[in-house]
PDB file of C-alpha atoms in Angstrom:
ATOM      1  CA  MET A 484      33.096  46.597   3.335  1.00 30.00           C
ATOM      2  CA  LEU A 485      33.781  48.814   0.223  1.00 27.00           C
ATOM      3  CA  THR A 486      33.957  45.967  -2.165  1.00 29.00           C
ATOM      4  CA  HIS A 487      30.840  45.489  -4.550  1.00 31.00           C
ATOM      5  CA  ALA A 488      29.272  42.207  -5.187  1.00 39.00           C
ATOM      6  CA  ALA A 489      26.775  41.712  -7.949  1.00 38.00           C
ATOM      7  CA  ASP A 490      23.177  40.851  -7.152  1.00 46.00           C
ATOM      8  CA  VAL A 491      22.862  37.072  -6.814  1.00 50.00           C
ATOM      9  CA  SER A 492      19.464  36.968  -8.497  1.00 48.00           C
ATOM     10  CA  ASP A 493      20.835  36.254 -11.969  1.00 47.00           C
ATOM     11  CA  THR A 494      22.966  33.192 -10.925  1.00 56.00           C
ATOM     12  CA  ASP A 495      21.160  31.623  -7.919  1.00 58.00           C
ATOM     13  CA  ALA A 496      19.710  28.124  -8.217  1.00 84.00           C
ATOM     14  CA  SER A 497      17.549  27.704  -5.051  1.00 91.00           C
ATOM     15  CA  PRO A 498      14.043  28.706  -5.110  1.00 93.00           C
ATOM     16  CA  ARG A 499      13.098  32.244  -4.715  1.00 93.00           C
ATOM     17  CA  VAL A 500      10.108  33.609  -2.713  1.00 93.00           C
ATOM     18  CA  ALA A 501       8.916  37.124  -2.570  1.00 93.00           C
ATOM     19  CA  CYS A 502       8.542  38.866   0.643  1.00 93.00           C
ATOM     20  CA  THR A 503       5.115  40.338   1.597  1.00 94.00           C
ATOM     21  CA  VAL A 504       4.952  43.516   3.695  1.00 96.00           C
ATOM     22  CA  ARG A 505       2.838  43.073   6.853  1.00 96.00           C
ATOM     23  CA  GLU A 506       3.789  46.547   8.450  1.00 97.00           C
ATOM     24  CA  ARG A 507       5.962  49.531   7.646  1.00 97.00           C
ATOM     25  CA  ILE A 508       7.471  51.318  10.479  1.00 98.00           C
ATOM     26  CA  PRO A 509       9.596  54.626  10.451  1.00 98.00           C
ATOM     27  CA  HIS A 510      13.431  54.201  10.756  1.00 98.00           C
ATOM     28  CA  ASP A 511      16.117  56.762  11.326  1.00 97.00           C
ATOM     29  CA  SER A 512      17.454  57.407   7.773  1.00 97.00           C
ATOM     30  CA  ARG A 513      20.561  58.671   9.184  1.00 96.00           C
ATOM     31  CA  ALA A 514      21.511  55.196  10.555  1.00 97.00           C
ATOM     32  CA  PHE A 515      24.009  53.303   8.449  1.00 97.00           C
ATOM     33  CA  THR A 516      22.478  50.106   9.641  1.00 97.00           C
ATOM     34  CA  GLN A 517      24.924  47.119  10.448  1.00 97.00           C
ATOM     35  CA  GLY A 518      23.037  44.825  12.682  1.00 96.00           C
ATOM     36  CA  LEU A 519      19.509  44.521  13.731  1.00 98.00           C
ATOM     37  CA  PHE A 520      18.249  41.930  16.517  1.00 98.00           C
ATOM     38  CA  PHE A 521      16.143  41.489  19.617  1.00 97.00           C
ATOM     39  CA  ALA A 522      17.519  41.137  23.082  1.00 94.00           C
ATOM     40  CA  GLY A 523      15.376  40.738  26.246  1.00 91.00           C
ATOM     41  CA  GLY A 524      12.334  41.599  24.155  1.00 92.00           C
ATOM     42  CA  ALA A 525      13.653  44.964  22.966  1.00 95.00           C
ATOM     43  CA  LEU A 526      14.957  45.767  19.418  1.00 97.00           C
ATOM     44  CA  TYR A 527      18.458  46.938  19.030  1.00 98.00           C
ATOM     45  CA  GLU A 528      20.382  48.290  16.189  1.00 98.00           C
ATOM     46  CA  THR A 529      24.139  48.767  15.460  1.00 97.00           C
ATOM     47  CA  THR A 530      25.419  51.533  13.131  1.00 97.00           C
ATOM     48  CA  GLY A 531      28.580  51.998  11.151  1.00 94.00           C
ATOM     49  CA  ARG A 532      30.956  54.606   9.850  1.00 93.00           C
ATOM     50  CA  TYR A 533      33.842  56.308  11.631  1.00 95.00           C
ATOM     51  CA  GLY A 534      32.470  58.853  13.907  1.00 94.00           C
ATOM     52  CA  HIS A 535      28.803  57.553  13.566  1.00 95.00           C
ATOM     53  CA  SER A 536      29.234  54.067  14.923  1.00 95.00           C
ATOM     54  CA  GLY A 537      27.319  52.778  17.919  1.00 96.00           C
ATOM     55  CA  LEU A 538      24.588  50.652  19.490  1.00 97.00           C
ATOM     56  CA  ARG A 539      21.055  51.900  19.938  1.00 96.00           C
ATOM     57  CA  GLN A 540      17.890  50.535  21.375  1.00 97.00           C
ATOM     58  CA  VAL A 541      14.816  51.279  19.115  1.00 97.00           C
ATOM     59  CA  GLU A 542      11.140  50.979  20.006  1.00 97.00           C
ATOM     60  CA  ALA A 543       9.973  48.252  17.615  1.00 96.00           C
ATOM     61  CA  ARG A 544       6.483  49.447  17.219  1.00 95.00           C
ATOM     62  CA  SER A 545       7.240  53.062  16.347  1.00 97.00           C
ATOM     63  CA  GLY A 546      10.887  53.025  15.347  1.00 96.00           C
ATOM     64  CA  ARG A 547      11.735  55.735  17.893  1.00 96.00           C
ATOM     65  CA  VAL A 548      15.319  55.676  18.990  1.00 97.00           C
ATOM     66  CA  MET A 549      15.215  55.181  22.721  1.00 96.00           C
ATOM     67  CA  LYS A 550      18.981  55.133  23.733  1.00 95.00           C
ATOM     68  CA  VAL A 551      22.191  55.453  21.854  1.00 95.00           C
ATOM     69  CA  TRP A 552      25.566  54.293  23.016  1.00 95.00           C
ATOM     70  CA  PRO A 553      28.257  55.703  20.703  1.00 95.00           C
ATOM     71  CA  LEU A 554      31.565  54.016  19.889  1.00 94.00           C
ATOM     72  CA  SER A 555      34.869  55.807  19.678  1.00 93.00           C
ATOM     73  CA  PRO A 556      35.266  57.769  16.543  1.00 95.00           C
ATOM     74  CA  THR A 557      38.192  55.682  15.490  1.00 95.00           C
ATOM     75  CA  VAL A 558      36.086  52.467  15.482  1.00 95.00           C
ATOM     76  CA  PHE A 559      33.925  51.310  12.468  1.00 96.00           C
ATOM     77  CA  GLY A 560      30.798  49.553  14.073  1.00 95.00           C
ATOM     78  CA  GLU A 561      29.524  46.352  12.487  1.00 97.00           C
ATOM     79  CA  GLY A 562      26.875  43.673  13.143  1.00 96.00           C
ATOM     80  CA  ALA A 563      25.958  42.373  16.672  1.00 98.00           C
ATOM     81  CA  THR A 564      23.754  39.754  18.388  1.00 98.00           C
ATOM     82  CA  ALA A 565      22.254  39.017  21.668  1.00 97.00           C
ATOM     83  CA  ALA A 566      24.085  36.004  23.313  1.00 96.00           C
ATOM     84  CA  GLY A 567      22.073  35.132  26.556  1.00 93.00           C
ATOM     85  CA  GLU A 568      21.991  38.238  28.638  1.00 91.00           C
ATOM     86  CA  ARG A 569      24.926  39.883  26.846  1.00 95.00           C
ATOM     87  CA  ILE A 570      25.176  41.736  23.402  1.00 97.00           C
ATOM     88  CA  VAL A 571      28.218  40.862  21.302  1.00 98.00           C
ATOM     89  CA  MET A 572      29.224  43.575  18.712  1.00 98.00           C
ATOM     90  CA  LEU A 573      31.759  43.441  16.025  1.00 98.00           C
ATOM     91  CA  THR A 574      33.996  46.033  14.490  1.00 97.00           C
ATOM     92  CA  TRP A 575      34.976  46.163  10.749  1.00 96.00           C
ATOM     93  CA  LYS A 576      38.730  46.307  10.874  1.00 95.00           C
ATOM     94  CA  ALA A 577      39.723  46.957  14.525  1.00 95.00           C
ATOM     95  CA  GLY A 578      39.926  43.171  15.237  1.00 95.00           C
ATOM     96  CA  ARG A 579      37.763  43.581  18.357  1.00 96.00           C
ATOM     97  CA  ALA A 580      34.390  42.294  19.613  1.00 97.00           C
ATOM     98  CA  LEU A 581      32.654  44.327  22.364  1.00 96.00           C
ATOM     99  CA  VAL A 582      30.599  42.699  24.873  1.00 97.00           C
ATOM    100  CA  PHE A 583      27.867  44.867  26.353  1.00 94.00           C
ATOM    101  CA  ASP A 584      25.649  44.313  29.307  1.00 93.00           C
ATOM    102  CA  PRO A 585      22.234  45.938  28.631  1.00 91.00           C
ATOM    103  CA  ALA A 586      21.618  46.001  32.311  1.00 89.00           C
ATOM    104  CA  THR A 587      24.423  47.970  33.413  1.00 91.00           C
ATOM    105  CA  GLU A 588      24.829  49.659  29.941  1.00 89.00           C
ATOM    106  CA  CYS A 589      28.652  48.929  30.057  1.00 91.00           C
ATOM    107  CA  VAL A 590      31.085  47.058  27.844  1.00 93.00           C
ATOM    108  CA  THR A 591      32.230  44.171  30.222  1.00 94.00           C
ATOM    109  CA  ALA A 592      34.726  42.438  28.031  1.00 95.00           C
ATOM    110  CA  THR A 593      36.450  42.558  24.741  1.00 96.00           C
ATOM    111  CA  PHE A 594      37.528  39.802  22.322  1.00 97.00           C
ATOM    112  CA  THR A 595      40.086  39.895  19.561  1.00 97.00           C
ATOM    113  CA  TYR A 596      39.873  38.154  16.257  1.00 96.00           C
ATOM    114  CA  ASP A 597      41.698  37.990  12.923  1.00 96.00           C
ATOM    115  CA  GLY A 598      40.338  39.663   9.653  1.00 96.00           C
ATOM    116  CA  GLU A 599      37.147  41.760   9.201  1.00 97.00           C
ATOM    117  CA  GLY A 600      34.044  41.715  11.103  1.00 97.00           C
ATOM    118  CA  TRP A 601      30.587  42.003   9.256  1.00 98.00           C
ATOM    119  CA  GLY A 602      27.703  40.072  10.540  1.00 98.00           C
ATOM    120  CA  LEU A 603      27.003  38.035  13.807  1.00 98.00           C
ATOM    121  CA  THR A 604      24.262  35.930  15.131  1.00 98.00           C
ATOM    122  CA  TRP A 605      23.825  33.267  17.930  1.00 98.00           C
ATOM    123  CA  ASP A 606      22.202  29.868  17.615  1.00 97.00           C
ATOM    124  CA  GLY A 607      21.677  29.504  21.471  1.00 96.00           C
ATOM    125  CA  GLN A 608      24.968  27.807  21.917  1.00 97.00           C
ATOM    126  CA  ARG A 609      27.495  29.294  19.535  1.00 98.00           C
ATOM    127  CA  LEU A 610      28.106  32.483  17.597  1.00 98.00           C
ATOM    128  CA  TRP A 611      28.202  32.695  13.736  1.00 98.00           C
ATOM    129  CA  GLN A 612      30.196  35.407  12.176  1.00 98.00           C
ATOM    130  CA  SER A 613      30.480  36.558   8.484  1.00 98.00           C
ATOM    131  CA  ASP A 614      33.522  38.467   7.208  1.00 97.00           C
ATOM    132  CA  GLY A 615      32.448  39.409   3.676  1.00 96.00           C
ATOM    133  CA  SER A 616      33.464  36.218   2.087  1.00 98.00           C
ATOM    134  CA  GLN A 617      31.506  33.025   1.483  1.00 98.00           C
ATOM    135  CA  TYR A 618      32.528  31.672   4.887  1.00 98.00           C
ATOM    136  CA  LEU A 619      30.752  31.739   8.231  1.00 98.00           C
ATOM    137  CA  THR A 620      33.045  31.251  11.173  1.00 98.00           C
ATOM    138  CA  VAL A 621      31.398  29.479  14.208  1.00 98.00           C
ATOM    139  CA  ARG A 622      32.860  30.699  17.598  1.00 98.00           C
ATOM    140  CA  ASP A 623      32.779  29.716  21.181  1.00 97.00           C
ATOM    141  CA  VAL A 624      30.379  32.173  22.885  1.00 96.00           C
ATOM    142  CA  ARG A 625      32.487  32.437  26.174  1.00 95.00           C
ATOM    143  CA  THR A 626      35.860  33.042  24.511  1.00 96.00           C
ATOM    144  CA  PHE A 627      35.002  34.068  20.824  1.00 97.00           C
ATOM    145  CA  ALA A 628      37.662  31.323  19.768  1.00 97.00           C
ATOM    146  CA  PRO A 629      36.814  29.904  16.240  1.00 98.00           C
ATOM    147  CA  VAL A 630      35.436  26.311  16.267  1.00 97.00           C
ATOM    148  CA  ARG A 631      34.964  25.680  12.661  1.00 97.00           C
ATOM    149  CA  ARG A 632      34.280  27.361   9.233  1.00 97.00           C
ATOM    150  CA  VAL A 633      31.337  26.763   7.042  1.00 98.00           C
ATOM    151  CA  GLU A 634      31.236  27.605   3.390  1.00 98.00           C
ATOM    152  CA  VAL A 635      27.971  28.937   1.972  1.00 98.00           C
ATOM    153  CA  THR A 636      27.024  27.651  -1.394  1.00 98.00           C
ATOM    154  CA  ASP A 637      24.128  27.656  -3.944  1.00 97.00           C
ATOM    155  CA  ALA A 638      24.034  24.737  -6.329  1.00 94.00           C
ATOM    156  CA  GLY A 639      27.741  24.259  -5.508  1.00 95.00           C
ATOM    157  CA  ARG A 640      28.861  27.684  -6.099  1.00 96.00           C
ATOM    158  CA  PRO A 641      30.101  29.874  -3.241  1.00 97.00           C
ATOM    159  CA  VAL A 642      27.830  32.730  -2.051  1.00 98.00           C
ATOM    160  CA  ARG A 643      30.321  35.684  -1.457  1.00 97.00           C
ATOM    161  CA  ALA A 644      29.838  39.027   0.455  1.00 98.00           C
ATOM    162  CA  LEU A 645      27.802  37.595   3.220  1.00 98.00           C
ATOM    163  CA  ASN A 646      26.957  40.418   5.579  1.00 98.00           C
ATOM    164  CA  GLU A 647      24.309  40.816   8.322  1.00 97.00           C
ATOM    165  CA  LEU A 648      23.192  37.511   9.878  1.00 98.00           C
ATOM    166  CA  GLU A 649      20.049  36.286  11.981  1.00 98.00           C
ATOM    167  CA  TRP A 650      19.092  32.928  13.449  1.00 98.00           C
ATOM    168  CA  VAL A 651      15.453  32.391  12.460  1.00 97.00           C
ATOM    169  CA  ASP A 652      13.859  29.038  13.645  1.00 95.00           C
ATOM    170  CA  GLY A 653      16.932  26.771  13.086  1.00 96.00           C
ATOM    171  CA  GLU A 654      18.062  28.544   9.808  1.00 98.00           C
ATOM    172  CA  ILE A 655      20.529  31.413   9.167  1.00 98.00           C
ATOM    173  CA  TRP A 656      19.211  34.351   7.199  1.00 98.00           C
ATOM    174  CA  ALA A 657      21.864  36.428   5.575  1.00 98.00           C
ATOM    175  CA  ASN A 658      22.052  39.796   3.844  1.00 98.00           C
ATOM    176  CA  VAL A 659      24.454  39.806   0.868  1.00 98.00           C
ATOM    177  CA  TRP A 660      26.343  42.950   0.288  1.00 96.00           C
ATOM    178  CA  HIS A 661      24.688  45.023  -2.666  1.00 95.00           C
ATOM    179  CA  SER A 662      21.878  42.427  -3.273  1.00 96.00           C
ATOM    180  CA  ASP A 663      18.194  42.789  -2.788  1.00 96.00           C
ATOM    181  CA  SER A 664      17.850  39.068  -1.744  1.00 97.00           C
ATOM    182  CA  ILE A 665      18.385  37.381   1.539  1.00 98.00           C
ATOM    183  CA  ALA A 666      19.999  34.107   1.526  1.00 98.00           C
ATOM    184  CA  VAL A 667      18.363  31.426   3.743  1.00 98.00           C
ATOM    185  CA  ILE A 668      21.082  29.049   4.873  1.00 98.00           C
ATOM    186  CA  ASP A 669      21.068  25.446   6.399  1.00 98.00           C
ATOM    187  CA  PRO A 670      23.759  25.825   9.093  1.00 98.00           C
ATOM    188  CA  ALA A 671      24.456  22.106   9.001  1.00 97.00           C
ATOM    189  CA  THR A 672      25.576  22.110   5.387  1.00 97.00           C
ATOM    190  CA  GLY A 673      25.955  25.696   4.466  1.00 98.00           C
ATOM    191  CA  VAL A 674      23.675  25.262   1.549  1.00 98.00           C
ATOM    192  CA  VAL A 675      21.321  28.016   0.654  1.00 98.00           C
ATOM    193  CA  THR A 676      17.816  26.631   0.608  1.00 97.00           C
ATOM    194  CA  ARG A 677      15.937  29.606  -0.786  1.00 96.00           C
ATOM    195  CA  TRP A 678      16.351  33.172  -1.469  1.00 97.00           C
ATOM    196  CA  VAL A 679      13.898  35.763  -0.105  1.00 97.00           C
ATOM    197  CA  ASP A 680      13.327  38.592  -2.700  1.00 97.00           C
ATOM    198  CA  CYS A 681      13.138  41.976  -1.278  1.00 97.00           C
ATOM    199  CA  ALA A 682      13.715  43.996  -4.369  1.00 97.00           C
ATOM    200  CA  SER A 683      10.315  45.712  -4.264  1.00 95.00           C
ATOM    201  CA  ILE A 684      10.876  47.422  -0.878  1.00 96.00           C
ATOM    202  CA  ALA A 685      14.696  47.954  -1.649  1.00 97.00           C
ATOM    203  CA  ARG A 686      13.895  49.875  -4.860  1.00 96.00           C
ATOM    204  CA  GLN A 687      11.421  52.149  -3.144  1.00 96.00           C
ATOM    205  CA  GLU A 688      13.870  52.886  -0.383  1.00 97.00           C
ATOM    206  CA  ARG A 689      16.751  53.703  -2.800  1.00 96.00           C
ATOM    207  CA  ALA A 690      14.452  55.948  -4.767  1.00 96.00           C
ATOM    208  CA  ARG A 691      14.208  57.966  -1.509  1.00 95.00           C
ATOM    209  CA  GLY A 692      17.947  58.187  -1.004  1.00 96.00           C
ATOM    210  CA  GLY A 693      18.442  54.936   0.987  1.00 96.00           C
ATOM    211  CA  GLY A 694      21.276  52.433   0.498  1.00 97.00           C
ATOM    212  CA  VAL A 695      21.524  48.729   0.503  1.00 97.00           C
ATOM    213  CA  LEU A 696      19.349  46.096   2.098  1.00 97.00           C
ATOM    214  CA  ASN A 697      20.914  45.306   5.381  1.00 97.00           C
ATOM    215  CA  GLY A 698      19.335  44.365   8.838  1.00 97.00           C
ATOM    216  CA  ILE A 699      17.327  41.342   9.718  1.00 98.00           C
ATOM    217  CA  ALA A 700      15.703  40.907  13.142  1.00 98.00           C
ATOM    218  CA  TRP A 701      13.521  38.000  14.345  1.00 97.00           C
ATOM    219  CA  ASP A 702      11.095  38.666  17.141  1.00 96.00           C
ATOM    220  CA  ALA A 703      10.574  35.004  18.317  1.00 94.00           C
ATOM    221  CA  ALA A 704       7.929  35.806  20.861  1.00 92.00           C
ATOM    222  CA  GLY A 705       5.791  37.838  18.565  1.00 92.00           C
ATOM    223  CA  GLU A 706       6.791  35.745  15.419  1.00 93.00           C
ATOM    224  CA  ARG A 707       7.598  39.079  13.528  1.00 96.00           C
ATOM    225  CA  LEU A 708      10.458  39.268  11.024  1.00 97.00           C
ATOM    226  CA  TYR A 709      11.843  42.803  10.645  1.00 98.00           C
ATOM    227  CA  VAL A 710      14.043  43.960   7.717  1.00 98.00           C
ATOM    228  CA  THR A 711      15.583  47.369   6.999  1.00 98.00           C
ATOM    229  CA  GLY A 712      18.543  48.889   5.125  1.00 97.00           C
ATOM    230  CA  LYS A 713      21.401  51.393   5.353  1.00 98.00           C
ATOM    231  CA  ASN A 714      20.002  54.803   5.640  1.00 97.00           C
ATOM    232  CA  TRP A 715      16.381  53.438   4.943  1.00 98.00           C
ATOM    233  CA  GLY A 716      13.417  55.648   6.116  1.00 97.00           C
ATOM    234  CA  ASN A 717      11.531  52.603   7.057  1.00 98.00           C
ATOM    235  CA  MET A 718      11.576  49.203   8.720  1.00 98.00           C
ATOM    236  CA  TYR A 719       9.348  46.416   7.383  1.00 98.00           C
ATOM    237  CA  VAL A 720       7.681  43.498   9.076  1.00 98.00           C
ATOM    238  CA  ILE A 721       7.491  40.868   6.318  1.00 97.00           C
ATOM    239  CA  ASP A 722       6.259  37.427   5.549  1.00 92.00           C
ATOM    240  CA  ALA A 723       8.322  35.271   3.300  1.00 81.00           C
ATOM    241  CA  GLN A 724       6.573  31.920   2.580  1.00 62.00           C
TER     242      GLN A 724
END
């Protein structure tokens, strides 16, 4: 997580589209955002850093934090996703994925895995995990066992430092660590089909003391795409056509 990757904007070959802001919503600037996703119609966010990691439920329309479930101070929280009626949350270096039941508000299972955990999403059948490299690991949703790895490339070049992930209408949207652009990936091939340029909002948030762009949530029912960043004061509903 502490490595630095250059912005891909100078080297990418796929088309670039600018994001258009539809709505700006307040966001807790103390949140070191790791994951952002919808589950059961509610917006959830995971946060990182030792002693500050956790899962929280956020009111999508207002940005108000409704509930917080903290992790142990010895665990650095990472990305998460809804997988059916469960939430699966990664940890950075602990090698554990936590399974959370929103109905009972309890951790019901723990998976183990090798390497680092960064981002996680679900395609309706399998989980997709990033680890800070150019690879996505496809995992069995019941056992978390690896099924295969997919290399993400743009014009034949590896796209490294893949971070937060979101499944959006059959595509994987991926934050890239220390980039103001979101990679839109064809999951069948791993090829980046386009880049979504969020530099305009990222620069504004950094000027206010925020960190990197990180956090993508797709509200399929409302057809609204949310983005935010680490310690940003706002979330944004965007279009990217």
